[in-house]
Amino acid sequence: MEKVDCLVCSYCFRFIGSIELQIGRKLYLQGLGLSTKKECDYQTFSHSSNGFCQNEMEEAEGNFFMNESDNTGSSSSKNLKADPLPEDLLLSLMNGDLSLPYTRQFALPPVIACPGGCEEEHYCSNLCADSDWESFHSLLCTGQNTERSRRASLFKFIEHANSTNDIFILAAKVISYTILKCRKLKRSHTTEIGKQPSLDKTDEFSFSLLMEAWKPISMGFKKRWWDCIALPDDVDSGDEESFRMQIRDLAFTSLKLLKEAIFDDECAPLFSLEIYGHIIGMFELNNLDLVVASPVEDYFIYIDDLPCKEKHEAETVARPFLDALGDEYAVCCQGTAFFPLQSCMNHSCCPNAKAFKRDEDRDGHAVIVALRPISIGEEITISYIDEDLPYDERQVQLADYGFRCRCARCLQEQS
C-alpha cells in the first residue's frame, strides 16, 4: 500500500493534520525521492454495520466506495514543477511554525498516533484509532509495543507484500478481522454463560464462533486468486498455466510469512492456502474504487477565486508552494474497498443502481443510488463492468466472474 503522497486517517480516509502539513510533507518527501506522481493508493475493506462499518449505512451502503477521480483541478498550476524549496522552509511548514493565508477555512482533524506505537498508521480521532485497533490493526501493528519476534515476522510479511502485490495486506486484514472478531465472540459467550465449554465440545465451539466471525466475509463471491486474475497482455496464452502457478506460489509465500506473524490455533482454517486464495480472489472480483478529494486542491482553488487584492496578497505567500507542487497539488487519495452488502448485489448490463460519491464527502463514505424508480420487491442490480461496451466484450469481461449475463439487455442484443 502506497502511503507516501497523502496523509489520511487509516480507518476512515479523512485527510488529517493541516493544509500546511499536507503541502510541506508532500514536498519534503519529493525532495527525498520518496513521493510518486501517481495517486496515493490505499486499500481496505469496509467496516459496515452489516459486518464492518464505523458509521451508520447511508442509502444501501455506507463506508468506502467510489467512482472515477478527477485530478485536473481548476487552479492555475504549472505543468512543470519549480525548483525544490529549502528544507528548513518545508520543516517550518510541517511543524506549524509557518502558516499559509486562509488555511483556517480548511481546518482538518488532528493527527492521532497509532495506539501500538507504529509509524505507519495515523488517525483523525481516538474513535477511529480505537476502532481500527479493535477491528484489524492490533494483530498487524509493527510498533514497539508488539512482541519482538512477531514484529520481525510482520515486517517480513509487509516487505514481501510491498515488493510483490499489496493485495496481500488486504487479505491479512480480513484474517486479522476474523480472528479478533472470533476472540470477541468467545469472550462475550463466556461472560454470558459464565464458564468455558467442556473439553470434548471445545473444537465444535471454536469452529462455530469462527463461522460466526466469518459471516461478513462469506457474503462476497469468491474464486481462488490464481484462477480469476486476468491474464496480463504480455503473457502468451500458451504460458497461462505457468503464470497462474507463479501467482499461486506468490500467495503460498505470503501466507507462510503471515502464519509466522499472527497464527492462531483456534482459527487455523483461515491459514489454509485454499482459504487465502479465495480471500484474495474476493478482492480481485469485488473491490471497488475509492477516491477522497484533497483539501489542498480546494485550498488553491479558493485562493484563485479571491478578489484581486486578497488574491495578490495570498499568492505572494502561497504561489511558491503551488509552483513547487506543480500538477500534483490536486492529487487525491485513491484506492480500493470491499463492501459486504454491495458484494451481494447481482450484475446487470442495464442496472437500476450505481455507486455514487457525493461532493460534500471528505472521507471514504459513499452510497448506492437508484438510476431509475425501483419497485417494491424488485432486485437491486449494479454493473460489474463498463456497461457501454458492446455485447461480446461485456460477456468476455464477465467470464472472469464465472457467469454469462442473461439480463434483459443481453437477451435483446445477443444474435
Short mmCIF file of C-alpha atoms in Angstrom, two decimals:
data_model
loop_
_atom_site.label_atom_id
_atom_site.label_comp_id
_atom_site.label_asym_id
_atom_site.label_seq_id
_atom_site.Cartn_x
_atom_site.Cartn_y
_atom_site.Cartn_z
CA MET A 1 0.00 0.00 0.00
CA GLU A 2 1.46 3.34 -1.02
CA LYS A 3 1.05 5.79 1.84
CA VAL A 4 3.52 8.45 0.76
CA ASP A 5 1.68 11.20 -1.07
CA CYS A 6 -1.28 11.82 1.23
CA LEU A 7 -1.69 11.80 4.97
CA VAL A 8 -5.14 10.38 5.70
CA CYS A 9 -6.85 8.53 8.51
CA SER A 10 -6.06 4.84 8.19
CA TYR A 11 -9.62 3.96 9.17
CA CYS A 12 -11.97 6.47 7.52
CA PHE A 13 -9.71 8.11 4.89
CA ARG A 14 -10.22 11.70 6.01
CA PHE A 15 -7.28 13.96 5.25
CA ILE A 16 -5.69 14.90 8.57
CA GLY A 17 -3.29 17.41 10.09
CA SER A 18 -3.43 20.74 8.28
CA ILE A 19 -3.11 22.20 4.80
CA GLU A 20 0.42 23.25 5.74
CA LEU A 21 1.31 19.72 6.87
CA GLN A 22 -0.14 18.16 3.73
CA ILE A 23 1.80 20.51 1.44
CA GLY A 24 5.03 20.50 3.43
CA ARG A 25 5.04 16.73 3.83
CA LYS A 26 4.45 16.11 0.13
CA LEU A 27 7.22 18.49 -0.94
CA TYR A 28 9.61 17.19 1.73
CA LEU A 29 9.12 13.60 0.61
CA GLN A 30 9.52 14.64 -3.01
CA GLY A 31 12.89 16.08 -2.05
CA LEU A 32 13.85 12.74 -0.53
CA GLY A 33 12.76 10.95 -3.69
CA LEU A 34 10.00 9.08 -1.82
CA SER A 35 6.99 10.70 -3.43
CA THR A 36 5.35 9.43 -6.58
CA LYS A 37 3.35 11.04 -9.35
CA LYS A 38 0.51 8.58 -9.08
CA GLU A 39 -2.36 8.85 -6.66
CA CYS A 40 -1.91 7.70 -3.11
CA ASP A 41 -3.10 4.11 -3.12
CA TYR A 42 -4.81 2.85 -0.01
CA GLN A 43 -6.63 -0.41 0.22
CA THR A 44 -9.03 -1.59 2.85
CA PHE A 45 -12.29 -3.34 3.31
CA SER A 46 -15.34 -1.59 4.64
CA HIS A 47 -16.40 -1.67 8.27
CA SER A 48 -20.15 -1.54 7.71
CA SER A 49 -22.96 -2.20 10.12
CA ASN A 50 -23.59 -5.37 8.13
CA GLY A 51 -20.17 -6.62 9.02
CA PHE A 52 -17.79 -3.77 9.12
CA CYS A 53 -18.78 -0.07 9.43
CA GLN A 54 -17.80 2.74 11.70
CA ASN A 55 -20.89 4.76 10.84
CA GLU A 56 -24.49 4.03 10.01
CA MET A 57 -25.22 2.98 6.46
CA GLU A 58 -26.45 5.67 4.09
CA GLU A 59 -28.94 4.50 1.49
CA ALA A 60 -27.95 0.96 0.60
CA GLU A 61 -24.31 1.05 1.67
CA GLY A 62 -22.05 3.09 3.90
CA ASN A 63 -18.31 3.34 4.08
CA PHE A 64 -15.53 3.22 1.48
CA PHE A 65 -16.72 3.22 -2.14
CA MET A 66 -16.11 5.38 -5.16
CA ASN A 67 -16.35 6.35 -8.78
CA GLU A 68 -13.59 7.68 -11.02
CA SER A 69 -11.43 10.51 -9.70
CA ASP A 70 -10.70 13.81 -11.39
CA ASN A 71 -7.23 15.11 -10.66
CA THR A 72 -7.30 18.03 -13.06
CA GLY A 73 -8.42 20.85 -10.76
CA SER A 74 -9.15 24.34 -11.94
CA SER A 75 -6.41 26.36 -10.29
CA SER A 76 -3.68 27.93 -12.36
CA SER A 77 -0.89 25.48 -11.53
CA LYS A 78 2.01 24.92 -13.85
CA ASN A 79 2.63 21.67 -15.66
CA LEU A 80 6.28 21.66 -14.62
CA LYS A 81 7.45 21.89 -11.05
CA ALA A 82 9.63 24.76 -9.89
CA ASP A 83 12.97 24.20 -8.19
CA PRO A 84 12.74 22.46 -4.78
CA LEU A 85 12.07 24.72 -1.83
CA PRO A 86 14.57 24.92 1.06
CA GLU A 87 14.26 22.06 3.53
CA ASP A 88 14.08 24.36 6.55
CA LEU A 89 11.12 26.17 4.97
CA LEU A 90 9.28 22.87 4.48
CA LEU A 91 10.04 21.79 8.04
CA SER A 92 8.64 25.09 9.34
CA LEU A 93 5.51 24.46 7.30
CA MET A 94 5.09 20.93 8.67
CA ASN A 95 5.88 21.90 12.26
CA GLY A 96 3.31 24.69 12.31
CA ASP A 97 5.88 27.49 12.58
CA LEU A 98 4.81 28.85 9.21
CA SER A 99 1.17 29.44 8.31
CA LEU A 100 -0.35 29.99 4.90
CA PRO A 101 -3.16 32.52 4.37
CA TYR A 102 -6.79 31.37 4.63
CA THR A 103 -5.95 27.80 5.71
CA ARG A 104 -8.13 28.17 8.81
CA GLN A 105 -11.09 27.87 6.49
CA PHE A 106 -9.87 24.38 5.57
CA ALA A 107 -9.30 23.01 9.06
CA LEU A 108 -8.51 19.28 9.20
CA PRO A 109 -8.75 16.81 12.09
CA PRO A 110 -5.57 16.48 14.18
CA VAL A 111 -3.15 13.59 13.62
CA ILE A 112 -3.72 10.83 16.17
CA ALA A 113 -0.92 8.28 16.55
CA CYS A 114 -1.35 4.50 16.43
CA PRO A 115 -2.17 3.08 19.90
CA GLY A 116 0.52 0.44 19.36
CA GLY A 117 3.22 2.93 18.53
CA CYS A 118 3.83 2.13 14.86
CA GLU A 119 4.58 4.97 12.45
CA GLU A 120 2.67 3.53 9.50
CA GLU A 121 -0.87 4.27 10.69
CA HIS A 122 -2.39 7.63 11.63
CA TYR A 123 -5.94 8.59 12.52
CA CYS A 124 -8.32 11.54 12.62
CA SER A 125 -9.70 10.75 16.09
CA ASN A 126 -9.32 8.41 19.04
CA LEU A 127 -12.55 6.77 17.89
CA CYS A 128 -11.01 5.79 14.56
CA ALA A 129 -7.75 4.74 16.24
CA ASP A 130 -9.56 2.51 18.72
CA SER A 131 -11.92 1.12 16.08
CA ASP A 132 -9.05 0.16 13.77
CA TRP A 133 -7.11 -1.33 16.67
CA GLU A 134 -10.03 -3.47 17.76
CA SER A 135 -11.07 -4.48 14.24
CA PHE A 136 -7.76 -5.09 12.46
CA HIS A 137 -4.61 -3.38 13.49
CA SER A 138 -3.83 -4.87 16.90
CA LEU A 139 -2.64 -8.07 15.19
CA LEU A 140 -0.81 -6.28 12.36
CA CYS A 141 0.87 -3.42 14.25
CA THR A 142 4.66 -3.19 13.92
CA GLY A 143 5.08 -0.74 16.77
CA GLN A 144 7.48 -1.10 19.67
CA ASN A 145 4.69 -2.49 21.86
CA THR A 146 4.49 -5.60 19.67
CA GLU A 147 6.46 -8.65 20.79
CA ARG A 148 9.86 -8.67 19.07
CA SER A 149 9.69 -11.94 17.13
CA ARG A 150 6.14 -11.26 15.90
CA ARG A 151 7.16 -7.76 14.92
CA ALA A 152 10.05 -9.12 12.87
CA SER A 153 7.71 -11.59 11.16
CA LEU A 154 5.24 -8.81 10.35
CA PHE A 155 7.98 -6.74 8.77
CA LYS A 156 8.92 -9.70 6.55
CA PHE A 157 5.29 -10.18 5.53
CA ILE A 158 4.81 -6.47 4.75
CA GLU A 159 8.09 -6.26 2.86
CA HIS A 160 7.04 -9.20 0.69
CA ALA A 161 3.63 -7.63 0.04
CA ASN A 162 5.13 -4.26 -0.87
CA SER A 163 7.57 -5.87 -3.29
CA THR A 164 5.04 -8.20 -4.95
CA ASN A 165 1.36 -7.28 -4.54
CA ASP A 166 -0.23 -5.20 -1.79
CA ILE A 167 -3.44 -7.18 -2.14
CA PHE A 168 -1.82 -9.46 0.46
CA ILE A 169 -2.23 -6.63 3.00
CA LEU A 170 -5.95 -6.73 2.35
CA ALA A 171 -6.05 -10.48 2.86
CA ALA A 172 -4.15 -10.06 6.13
CA LYS A 173 -6.73 -7.53 7.28
CA VAL A 174 -9.54 -9.99 6.58
CA ILE A 175 -7.83 -12.71 8.58
CA SER A 176 -6.96 -10.29 11.38
CA TYR A 177 -10.56 -9.06 11.50
CA THR A 178 -11.91 -12.61 11.67
CA ILE A 179 -9.52 -13.67 14.43
CA LEU A 180 -10.27 -10.60 16.54
CA LYS A 181 -14.00 -10.98 15.98
CA CYS A 182 -13.82 -14.65 16.96
CA ARG A 183 -11.98 -13.78 20.19
CA LYS A 184 -14.56 -11.11 20.98
CA LEU A 185 -17.41 -13.57 20.44
CA LYS A 186 -15.68 -16.07 22.70
CA ARG A 187 -15.28 -13.51 25.49
CA SER A 188 -18.89 -12.47 25.13
CA HIS A 189 -20.13 -16.06 25.22
CA THR A 190 -18.01 -16.92 28.25
CA THR A 191 -19.32 -13.85 30.07
CA GLU A 192 -22.93 -14.74 29.31
CA ILE A 193 -22.63 -18.44 30.14
CA GLY A 194 -20.17 -17.97 32.97
CA LYS A 195 -17.96 -20.89 32.02
CA GLN A 196 -15.89 -22.40 29.22
CA PRO A 197 -17.35 -25.27 27.15
CA SER A 198 -16.45 -28.80 28.20
CA LEU A 199 -13.22 -30.21 26.78
CA ASP A 200 -14.99 -32.56 24.36
CA LYS A 201 -17.01 -29.63 22.97
CA THR A 202 -14.13 -27.17 22.64
CA ASP A 203 -13.34 -27.79 18.96
CA GLU A 204 -17.00 -27.66 17.97
CA PHE A 205 -17.49 -24.47 19.99
CA SER A 206 -14.42 -22.77 18.49
CA PHE A 207 -15.46 -23.67 14.95
CA SER A 208 -18.98 -22.31 15.45
CA LEU A 209 -17.53 -18.99 16.68
CA LEU A 210 -15.16 -18.89 13.73
CA MET A 211 -18.05 -19.37 11.31
CA GLU A 212 -19.98 -16.59 13.01
CA ALA A 213 -16.99 -14.25 12.73
CA TRP A 214 -16.54 -15.24 9.08
CA LYS A 215 -20.13 -14.39 8.07
CA PRO A 216 -19.48 -10.85 6.73
CA ILE A 217 -16.64 -12.16 4.55
CA SER A 218 -18.72 -15.05 3.25
CA MET A 219 -21.08 -12.56 1.60
CA GLY A 220 -18.51 -11.83 -1.11
CA PHE A 221 -18.37 -14.03 -4.20
CA LYS A 222 -15.02 -15.77 -4.16
CA LYS A 223 -12.84 -17.68 -6.58
CA ARG A 224 -9.22 -18.53 -5.98
CA TRP A 225 -6.97 -15.63 -6.90
CA TRP A 226 -4.79 -17.59 -9.30
CA ASP A 227 -7.90 -18.84 -11.10
CA CYS A 228 -9.66 -15.49 -11.54
CA ILE A 229 -6.85 -12.99 -12.08
CA ALA A 230 -6.87 -11.66 -15.63
CA LEU A 231 -4.02 -12.79 -17.86
CA PRO A 232 -1.69 -9.81 -18.49
CA ASP A 233 -1.35 -8.64 -22.08
CA ASP A 234 2.36 -9.52 -22.12
CA VAL A 235 1.72 -13.16 -21.13
CA ASP A 236 1.11 -15.53 -24.02
CA SER A 237 -1.94 -17.79 -23.72
CA GLY A 238 0.40 -20.78 -24.01
CA ASP A 239 2.10 -19.66 -20.79
CA GLU A 240 -1.14 -19.21 -18.86
CA GLU A 241 -0.75 -22.32 -16.71
CA SER A 242 2.79 -21.33 -15.73
CA PHE A 243 1.64 -17.78 -14.96
CA ARG A 244 -1.17 -18.98 -12.68
CA MET A 245 1.20 -21.32 -10.86
CA GLN A 246 3.54 -18.39 -10.23
CA ILE A 247 0.64 -16.42 -8.78
CA ARG A 248 -0.24 -19.40 -6.57
CA ASP A 249 3.37 -19.63 -5.38
CA LEU A 250 3.32 -15.91 -4.50
CA ALA A 251 0.24 -16.47 -2.38
CA PHE A 252 1.84 -19.50 -0.72
CA THR A 253 4.93 -17.49 0.26
CA SER A 254 2.79 -14.62 1.56
CA LEU A 255 0.63 -16.96 3.63
CA LYS A 256 3.67 -18.64 5.11
CA LEU A 257 5.02 -15.27 6.26
CA LEU A 258 1.64 -14.24 7.65
CA LYS A 259 1.29 -17.50 9.60
CA GLU A 260 4.64 -16.85 11.26
CA ALA A 261 3.33 -13.48 12.40
CA ILE A 262 -0.27 -13.97 13.57
CA PHE A 263 -1.18 -17.68 13.52
CA ASP A 264 -3.97 -18.63 15.92
CA ASP A 265 -4.67 -22.30 16.70
CA GLU A 266 -8.40 -21.72 17.21
CA CYS A 267 -8.62 -20.04 13.79
CA ALA A 268 -6.30 -22.43 11.97
CA PRO A 269 -8.68 -22.99 8.99
CA LEU A 270 -8.13 -19.37 7.98
CA PHE A 271 -4.49 -20.13 7.26
CA SER A 272 -5.01 -22.71 4.54
CA LEU A 273 -3.83 -21.79 1.06
CA GLU A 274 -7.30 -22.54 -0.30
CA ILE A 275 -8.96 -20.01 2.02
CA TYR A 276 -6.20 -17.46 1.47
CA GLY A 277 -6.58 -17.77 -2.28
CA HIS A 278 -10.34 -17.29 -2.04
CA ILE A 279 -9.95 -14.20 0.17
CA ILE A 280 -7.62 -12.57 -2.35
CA GLY A 281 -9.89 -13.63 -5.20
CA MET A 282 -12.77 -11.97 -3.38
CA PHE A 283 -10.95 -8.64 -3.61
CA GLU A 284 -9.93 -9.29 -7.19
CA LEU A 285 -13.58 -9.68 -8.17
CA ASN A 286 -15.45 -7.46 -5.69
CA ASN A 287 -13.26 -4.49 -4.86
CA LEU A 288 -14.45 -1.02 -5.77
CA ASP A 289 -12.65 2.23 -6.42
CA LEU A 290 -12.30 4.69 -3.56
CA VAL A 291 -11.43 8.34 -4.07
CA VAL A 292 -11.26 11.12 -1.49
CA ALA A 293 -10.58 14.58 -2.94
CA SER A 294 -7.67 16.50 -1.50
CA PRO A 295 -8.41 19.64 0.55
CA VAL A 296 -5.14 21.05 -0.84
CA GLU A 297 -6.79 21.32 -4.24
CA ASP A 298 -9.78 23.10 -2.69
CA TYR A 299 -7.44 25.47 -0.89
CA PHE A 300 -5.61 26.61 -4.03
CA ILE A 301 -8.87 26.93 -5.94
CA TYR A 302 -10.15 29.14 -3.12
CA ILE A 303 -7.07 31.35 -3.40
CA ASP A 304 -7.53 31.57 -7.15
CA ASP A 305 -11.15 32.72 -6.72
CA LEU A 306 -10.41 35.53 -4.23
CA PRO A 307 -10.97 39.19 -5.20
CA CYS A 308 -7.92 40.70 -6.90
CA LYS A 309 -6.37 42.43 -3.89
CA GLU A 310 -6.78 39.49 -1.48
CA LYS A 311 -5.69 37.06 -4.20
CA HIS A 312 -2.49 39.01 -4.87
CA GLU A 313 -1.61 39.12 -1.16
CA ALA A 314 -2.35 35.41 -0.66
CA GLU A 315 -0.48 34.33 -3.79
CA THR A 316 2.62 36.20 -2.66
CA VAL A 317 2.90 33.62 0.13
CA ALA A 318 1.22 30.56 -1.40
CA ARG A 319 2.49 30.71 -5.02
CA PRO A 320 5.98 29.24 -4.35
CA PHE A 321 4.37 26.15 -2.81
CA LEU A 322 1.88 25.77 -5.64
CA ASP A 323 4.65 26.08 -8.22
CA ALA A 324 6.76 23.52 -6.36
CA LEU A 325 3.84 21.07 -6.31
CA GLY A 326 3.05 21.53 -9.99
CA ASP A 327 0.20 19.34 -11.18
CA GLU A 328 0.44 17.28 -8.00
CA TYR A 329 -1.37 19.93 -5.97
CA ALA A 330 -4.62 18.17 -6.95
CA VAL A 331 -3.60 14.58 -6.19
CA CYS A 332 -6.33 12.76 -4.30
CA CYS A 333 -6.33 9.72 -2.07
CA GLN A 334 -7.27 6.79 -4.27
CA GLY A 335 -7.58 3.10 -3.54
CA THR A 336 -9.96 0.17 -3.41
CA ALA A 337 -12.52 -1.14 -0.94
CA PHE A 338 -14.74 -4.13 -0.25
CA PHE A 339 -18.34 -3.78 0.94
CA PRO A 340 -20.05 -6.99 2.12
CA LEU A 341 -23.53 -5.70 1.32
CA GLN A 342 -22.61 -4.38 -2.11
CA SER A 343 -20.90 -7.66 -2.96
CA CYS A 344 -24.29 -9.39 -2.65
CA MET A 345 -25.75 -7.27 -5.44
CA ASN A 346 -26.05 -9.06 -8.77
CA HIS A 347 -24.87 -7.68 -12.08
CA SER A 348 -26.97 -6.30 -14.88
CA CYS A 349 -25.90 -4.60 -18.10
CA CYS A 350 -28.89 -2.29 -17.58
CA PRO A 351 -28.56 -1.78 -13.80
CA ASN A 352 -31.08 0.10 -11.71
CA ALA A 353 -28.46 1.40 -9.23
CA LYS A 354 -24.84 2.50 -9.04
CA ALA A 355 -22.18 3.58 -6.57
CA PHE A 356 -22.09 7.32 -6.03
CA LYS A 357 -19.60 9.62 -4.30
CA ARG A 358 -21.05 12.87 -3.01
CA ASP A 359 -19.02 16.03 -3.48
CA GLU A 360 -19.51 17.02 0.15
CA ASP A 361 -17.97 13.78 1.48
CA ARG A 362 -14.41 14.20 2.71
CA ASP A 363 -13.86 10.60 3.75
CA GLY A 364 -14.48 7.12 2.34
CA HIS A 365 -18.26 7.34 2.55
CA ALA A 366 -20.37 6.68 -0.48
CA VAL A 367 -23.86 5.50 -1.29
CA ILE A 368 -25.72 3.26 -3.67
CA VAL A 369 -28.19 5.41 -5.59
CA ALA A 370 -31.08 4.44 -7.84
CA LEU A 371 -30.73 5.15 -11.55
CA ARG A 372 -34.48 4.88 -12.03
CA PRO A 373 -37.58 4.15 -9.93
CA ILE A 374 -37.28 0.71 -8.30
CA SER A 375 -40.45 -1.18 -7.49
CA ILE A 376 -41.09 -2.87 -4.16
CA GLY A 377 -39.66 -6.37 -4.35
CA GLU A 378 -37.55 -5.59 -7.45
CA GLU A 379 -33.95 -6.77 -7.23
CA ILE A 380 -31.32 -4.03 -6.92
CA THR A 381 -28.62 -4.55 -9.52
CA ILE A 382 -25.35 -2.82 -10.35
CA SER A 383 -22.88 -3.23 -13.19
CA TYR A 384 -19.62 -5.05 -12.53
CA ILE A 385 -18.12 -3.72 -15.77
CA ASP A 386 -18.44 -0.86 -18.22
CA GLU A 387 -21.96 -1.46 -19.48
CA ASP A 388 -21.35 0.78 -22.52
CA LEU A 389 -19.17 -1.92 -24.09
CA PRO A 390 -20.55 -4.00 -26.98
CA TYR A 391 -22.31 -7.25 -26.12
CA ASP A 392 -19.42 -9.60 -26.95
CA GLU A 393 -16.87 -7.56 -24.97
CA ARG A 394 -19.18 -7.45 -21.97
CA GLN A 395 -19.54 -11.21 -21.98
CA VAL A 396 -15.77 -11.70 -22.19
CA GLN A 397 -15.20 -9.46 -19.17
CA LEU A 398 -18.00 -11.08 -17.19
CA ALA A 399 -16.49 -14.50 -17.79
CA ASP A 400 -13.93 -13.60 -15.12
CA TYR A 401 -16.84 -13.54 -12.66
CA GLY A 402 -17.87 -17.04 -13.64
CA PHE A 403 -21.14 -16.39 -15.46
CA ARG A 404 -22.69 -15.38 -18.76
CA CYS A 405 -25.04 -12.44 -18.42
CA ARG A 406 -28.66 -13.02 -19.43
CA CYS A 407 -30.14 -9.71 -18.37
CA ALA A 408 -32.89 -8.15 -20.47
CA ARG A 409 -30.42 -6.11 -22.47
CA CYS A 410 -28.15 -9.05 -23.24
CA LEU A 411 -31.06 -11.24 -24.30
CA GLN A 412 -32.14 -8.48 -26.69
CA GLU A 413 -28.66 -7.91 -28.10
CA GLN A 414 -27.46 -11.49 -28.48
CA SER A 415 -27.54 -12.85 -32.02
#
